[in-house]
Coordinates of C-alpha atoms in Angstrom, one line a residue:
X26 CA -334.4 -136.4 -122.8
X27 CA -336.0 -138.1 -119.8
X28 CA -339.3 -135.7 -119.8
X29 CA -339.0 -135.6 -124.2
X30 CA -343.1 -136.5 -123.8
X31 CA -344.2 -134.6 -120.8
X32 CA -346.5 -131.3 -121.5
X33 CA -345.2 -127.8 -121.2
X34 CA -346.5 -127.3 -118.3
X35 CA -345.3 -130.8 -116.6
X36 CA -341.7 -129.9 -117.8
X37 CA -342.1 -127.1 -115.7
X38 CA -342.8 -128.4 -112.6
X39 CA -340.1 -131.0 -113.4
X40 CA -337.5 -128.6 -114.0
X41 CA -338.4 -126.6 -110.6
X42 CA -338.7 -129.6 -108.4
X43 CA -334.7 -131.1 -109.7
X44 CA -333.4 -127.4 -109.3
X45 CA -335.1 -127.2 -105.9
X46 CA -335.4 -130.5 -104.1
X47 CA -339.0 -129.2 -104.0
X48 CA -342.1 -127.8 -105.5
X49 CA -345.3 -125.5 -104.1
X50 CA -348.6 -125.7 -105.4
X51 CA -352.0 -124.2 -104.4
X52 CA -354.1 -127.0 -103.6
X53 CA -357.5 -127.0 -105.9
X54 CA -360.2 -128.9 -104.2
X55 CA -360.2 -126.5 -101.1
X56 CA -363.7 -127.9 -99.4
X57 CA -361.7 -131.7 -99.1
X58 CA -358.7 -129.9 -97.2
X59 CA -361.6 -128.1 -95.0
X60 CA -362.3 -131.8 -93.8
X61 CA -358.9 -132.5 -92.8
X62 CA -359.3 -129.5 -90.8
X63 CA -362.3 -129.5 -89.4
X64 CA -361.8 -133.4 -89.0
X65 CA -358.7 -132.6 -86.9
X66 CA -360.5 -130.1 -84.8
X67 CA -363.7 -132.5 -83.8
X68 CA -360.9 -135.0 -83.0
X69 CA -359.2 -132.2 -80.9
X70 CA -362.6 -131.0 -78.8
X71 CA -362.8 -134.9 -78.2
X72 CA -359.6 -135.4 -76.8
X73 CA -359.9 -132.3 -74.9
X74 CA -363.6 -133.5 -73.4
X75 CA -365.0 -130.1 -74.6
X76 CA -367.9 -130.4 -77.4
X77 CA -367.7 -126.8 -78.0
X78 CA -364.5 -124.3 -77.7
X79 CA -364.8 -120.4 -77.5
X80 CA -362.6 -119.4 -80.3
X81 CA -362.6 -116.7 -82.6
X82 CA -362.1 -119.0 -85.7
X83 CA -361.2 -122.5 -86.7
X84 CA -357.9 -120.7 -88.1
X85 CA -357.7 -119.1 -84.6
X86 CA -357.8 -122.4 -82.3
X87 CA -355.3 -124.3 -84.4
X88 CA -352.6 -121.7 -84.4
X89 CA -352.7 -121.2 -80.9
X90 CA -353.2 -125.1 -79.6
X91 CA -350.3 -124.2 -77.3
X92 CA -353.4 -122.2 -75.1
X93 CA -354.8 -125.6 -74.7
X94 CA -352.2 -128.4 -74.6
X95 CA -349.5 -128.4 -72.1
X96 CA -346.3 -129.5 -73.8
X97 CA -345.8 -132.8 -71.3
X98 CA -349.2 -133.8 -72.3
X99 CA -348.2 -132.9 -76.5
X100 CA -347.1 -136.0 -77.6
X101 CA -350.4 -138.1 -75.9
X102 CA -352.5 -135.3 -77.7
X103 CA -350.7 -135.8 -80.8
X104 CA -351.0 -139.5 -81.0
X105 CA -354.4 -139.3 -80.5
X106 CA -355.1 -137.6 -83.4
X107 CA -352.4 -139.5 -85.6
X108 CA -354.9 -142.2 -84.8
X109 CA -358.2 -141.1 -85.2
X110 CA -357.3 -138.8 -88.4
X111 CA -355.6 -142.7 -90.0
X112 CA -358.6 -144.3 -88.6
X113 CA -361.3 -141.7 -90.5
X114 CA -363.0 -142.7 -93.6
X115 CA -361.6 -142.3 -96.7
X116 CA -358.6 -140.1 -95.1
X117 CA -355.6 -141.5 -97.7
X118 CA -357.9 -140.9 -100.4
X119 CA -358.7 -137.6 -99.7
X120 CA -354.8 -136.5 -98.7
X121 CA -353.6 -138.1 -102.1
X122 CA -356.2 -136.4 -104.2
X123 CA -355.3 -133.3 -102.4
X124 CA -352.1 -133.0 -104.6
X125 CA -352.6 -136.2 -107.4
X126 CA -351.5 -133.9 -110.3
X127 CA -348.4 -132.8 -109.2
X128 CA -347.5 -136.2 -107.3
X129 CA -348.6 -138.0 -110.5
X130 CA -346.5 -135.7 -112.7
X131 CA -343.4 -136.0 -110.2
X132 CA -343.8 -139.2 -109.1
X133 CA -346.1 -141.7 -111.7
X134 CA -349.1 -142.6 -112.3
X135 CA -348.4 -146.1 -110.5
X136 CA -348.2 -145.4 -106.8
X137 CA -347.9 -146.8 -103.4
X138 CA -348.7 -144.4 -100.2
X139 CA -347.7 -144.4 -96.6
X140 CA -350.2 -146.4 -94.9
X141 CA -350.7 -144.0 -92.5
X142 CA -349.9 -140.2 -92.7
X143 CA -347.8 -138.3 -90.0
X144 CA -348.4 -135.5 -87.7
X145 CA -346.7 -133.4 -86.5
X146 CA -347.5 -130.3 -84.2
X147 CA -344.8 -127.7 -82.9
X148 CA -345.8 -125.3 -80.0
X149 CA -344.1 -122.3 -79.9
X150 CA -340.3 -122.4 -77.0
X151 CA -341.2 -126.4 -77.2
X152 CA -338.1 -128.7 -78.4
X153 CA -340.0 -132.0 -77.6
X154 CA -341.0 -132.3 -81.1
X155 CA -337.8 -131.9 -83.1
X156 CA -336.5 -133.6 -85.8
X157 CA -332.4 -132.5 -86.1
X158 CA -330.3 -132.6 -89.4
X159 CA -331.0 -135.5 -91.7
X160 CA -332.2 -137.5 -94.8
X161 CA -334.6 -140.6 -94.9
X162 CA -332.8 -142.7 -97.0
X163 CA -329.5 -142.4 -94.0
X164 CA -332.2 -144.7 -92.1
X165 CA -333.5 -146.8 -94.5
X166 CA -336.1 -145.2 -96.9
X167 CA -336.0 -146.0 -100.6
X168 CA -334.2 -142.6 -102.3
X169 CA -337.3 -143.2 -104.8
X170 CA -339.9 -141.3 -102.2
X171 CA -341.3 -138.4 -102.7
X172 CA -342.8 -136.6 -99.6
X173 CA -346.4 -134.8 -99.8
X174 CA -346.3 -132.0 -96.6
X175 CA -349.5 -130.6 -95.6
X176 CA -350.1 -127.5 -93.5
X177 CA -353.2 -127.0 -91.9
X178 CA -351.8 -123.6 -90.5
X179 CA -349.5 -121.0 -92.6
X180 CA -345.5 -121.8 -91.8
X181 CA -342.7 -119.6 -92.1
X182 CA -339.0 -118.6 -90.3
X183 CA -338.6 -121.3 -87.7
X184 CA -342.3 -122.4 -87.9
X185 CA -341.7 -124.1 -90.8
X186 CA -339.1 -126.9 -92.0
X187 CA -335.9 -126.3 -94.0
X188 CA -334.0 -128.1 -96.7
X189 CA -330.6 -127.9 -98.4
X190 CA -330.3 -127.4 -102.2
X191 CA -329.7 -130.5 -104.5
X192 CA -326.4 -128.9 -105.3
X193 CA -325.3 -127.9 -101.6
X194 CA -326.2 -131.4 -100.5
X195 CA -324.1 -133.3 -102.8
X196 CA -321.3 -130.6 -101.9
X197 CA -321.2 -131.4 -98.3
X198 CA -322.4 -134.8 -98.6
X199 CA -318.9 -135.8 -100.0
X200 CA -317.3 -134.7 -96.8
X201 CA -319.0 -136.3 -94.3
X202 CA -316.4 -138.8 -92.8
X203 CA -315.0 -135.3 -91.7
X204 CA -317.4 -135.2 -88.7
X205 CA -318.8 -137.4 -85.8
X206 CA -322.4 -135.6 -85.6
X207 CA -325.0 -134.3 -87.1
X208 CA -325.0 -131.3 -85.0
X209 CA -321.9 -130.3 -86.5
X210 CA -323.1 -130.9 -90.6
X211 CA -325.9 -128.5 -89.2
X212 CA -323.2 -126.2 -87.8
X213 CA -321.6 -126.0 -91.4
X214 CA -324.5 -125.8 -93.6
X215 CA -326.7 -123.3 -91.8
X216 CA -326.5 -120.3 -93.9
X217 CA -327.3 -122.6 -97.0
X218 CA -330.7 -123.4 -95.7
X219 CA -333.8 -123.1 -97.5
X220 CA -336.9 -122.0 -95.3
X221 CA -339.7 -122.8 -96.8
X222 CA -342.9 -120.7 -96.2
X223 CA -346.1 -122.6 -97.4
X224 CA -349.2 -121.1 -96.7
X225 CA -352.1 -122.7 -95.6
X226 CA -354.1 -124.4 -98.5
X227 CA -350.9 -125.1 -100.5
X228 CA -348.7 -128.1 -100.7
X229 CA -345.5 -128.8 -100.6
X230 CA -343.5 -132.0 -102.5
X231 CA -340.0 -132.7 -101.8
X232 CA -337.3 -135.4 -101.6
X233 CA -336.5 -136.8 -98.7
X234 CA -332.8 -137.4 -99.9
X235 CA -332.1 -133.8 -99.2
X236 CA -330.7 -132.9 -95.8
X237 CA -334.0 -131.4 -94.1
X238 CA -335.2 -130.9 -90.5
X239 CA -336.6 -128.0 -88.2
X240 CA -335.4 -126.3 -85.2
X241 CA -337.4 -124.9 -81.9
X242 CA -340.3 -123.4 -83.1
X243 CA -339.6 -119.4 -81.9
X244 CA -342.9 -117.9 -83.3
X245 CA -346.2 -117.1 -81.5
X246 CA -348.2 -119.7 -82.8
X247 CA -348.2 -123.3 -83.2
X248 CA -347.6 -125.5 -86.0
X249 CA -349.8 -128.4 -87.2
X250 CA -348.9 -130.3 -90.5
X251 CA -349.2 -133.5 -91.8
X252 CA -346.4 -135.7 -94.3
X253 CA -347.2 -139.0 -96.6
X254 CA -345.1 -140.2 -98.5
X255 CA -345.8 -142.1 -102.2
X256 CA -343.4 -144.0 -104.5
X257 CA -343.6 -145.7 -108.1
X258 CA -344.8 -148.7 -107.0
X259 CA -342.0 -150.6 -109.2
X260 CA -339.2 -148.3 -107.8
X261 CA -336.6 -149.4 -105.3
X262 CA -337.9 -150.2 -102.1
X263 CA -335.7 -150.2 -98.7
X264 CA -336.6 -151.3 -95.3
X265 CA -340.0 -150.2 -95.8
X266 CA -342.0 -152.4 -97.9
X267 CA -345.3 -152.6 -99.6
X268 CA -347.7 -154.4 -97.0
X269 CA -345.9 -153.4 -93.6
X270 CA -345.8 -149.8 -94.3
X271 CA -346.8 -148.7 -97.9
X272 CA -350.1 -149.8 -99.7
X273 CA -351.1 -149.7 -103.7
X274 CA -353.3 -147.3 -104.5
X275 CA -353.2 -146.4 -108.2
X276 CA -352.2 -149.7 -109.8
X277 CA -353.2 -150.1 -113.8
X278 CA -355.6 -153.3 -114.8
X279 CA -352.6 -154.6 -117.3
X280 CA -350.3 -154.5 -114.4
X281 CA -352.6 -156.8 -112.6
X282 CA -353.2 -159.0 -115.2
X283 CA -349.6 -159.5 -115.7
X284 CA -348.7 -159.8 -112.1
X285 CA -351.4 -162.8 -112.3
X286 CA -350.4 -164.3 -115.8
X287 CA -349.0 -168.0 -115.3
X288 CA -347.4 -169.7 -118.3
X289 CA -348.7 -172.6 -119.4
X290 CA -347.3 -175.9 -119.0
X291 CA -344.5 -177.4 -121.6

């Protein structure tokens, strides 16, 4: 009854994202992801003070970062980038346009976005860069947020990021006064872990009130993604607000108008 007036085709992707907690989707404009990339890679040679690096392709250098970055220098590296890559124009406009018709059928067509997109990058053996067990909203995010991930290599097995079904969630959500740490909700749910592989130059969309995560990256190669997250901009908000950490980006003209409409006097 909620969707009665969404497309065939929107129902669809509707129907697979509640069963799932998540939805893939081959990203169309491929030459705007190319400038994420290539963007990331300029910002790379800069950091590493090297205008040109002897690789065999830009697919090549990026899954084997770990040849170049020592792991105590990762985070520095990293931060860099996360800078540079926030600070580049038209960045946000380009990451949301990268998947607009699936965050607009999933999401609405009246948004706010992260301010500034994450990054995250996972050599192989490294555990500096872990995130353990967990769902945003347990620290403070709105349960209305829907996550955009971004690849910029091809993920799978321990490269990649897991999540628990909608209906193992709930399940093992109810029994959580039963232990101390997460560590040990990991322990229990393990075999019921989704790995999602997502190949470079798709998407992925999920919902951060799933218990997600990754482990120690045990492949050859390295992992380099990005994650945004967008909300209805009328939705529930949290600790994180419109302003300090999300913007508007897709608000409607009679929206505005009645944000500004005063009454007149008696």
């Amino acid at each position: 009854i909620y969707m009665k007036f969404s497309s065939i085709l929107e129902k669809k992707i509707q129907n697979k994202f509640l069963k799932n907690g998540y939805y893939i989707f081959n990203i169309r404009n491929k030459s705007n992801l190319n400038i994420i990339k290539k963007r990331i890679i300029k910002f790379s040679r800069k950091w590493l003070k090297q205008k040109s690096i002897s690789v065999k392709s830009v697919n090549y250098f990026l899954d084997n970062l770990h040849d170049y970055i020592e792991p105590k220098k990762l985070n520095e590296f990293r931060m860099f980038l996360y800078n540079e890559i926030n600070n580049s124009k038209d960045f946000q406009k380009i990451y949301y346009n990268l998947g607009k018709e699936y965050i607009d059928v999933l999401c609405g067509n009246e948004l706010v976005m992260q301010r500034k997109c994450n990054l995250s990058i996972q050599l192989p053996k490294d555990d500096s860069s872990l995130l353990p067990l967990h769902a945003d909203v347990w620290v403070g995010d709105s349960e209305y947020e829907l996550v955009f991930w971004l690849p910029l290599v091809n993920v799978y097995k321990t490269k990649a990021m897991y999540i628990l079904s909608p209906e193992d969630n709930l399940k093992y959500s109810k029994s959580f006064s039963k232990f101390k740490y997460t560590e040990q909700i990991f322990k229990k749910v393990k075999d019921k872990l989704k790995w999602i592989k997502v190949d470079y130059g798709q998407g992925l969309l999920f919902t951060q009130n799933l218990m997600h995560g990754n482990v120690v990256n045990k492949e050859k190669s390295t992992r380099v993604s990005f994650n945004c997250r967008f909300k209805s901009a009328f939705s529930l908000y949290r600790d994180k607000e419109i302003g300090s950490f999300f913007m508007p980006i897709t608000i409607k003209p009679t929206t505005m108008l009645g944000k500004e409409y005063e009454f007149p006097d008696d």
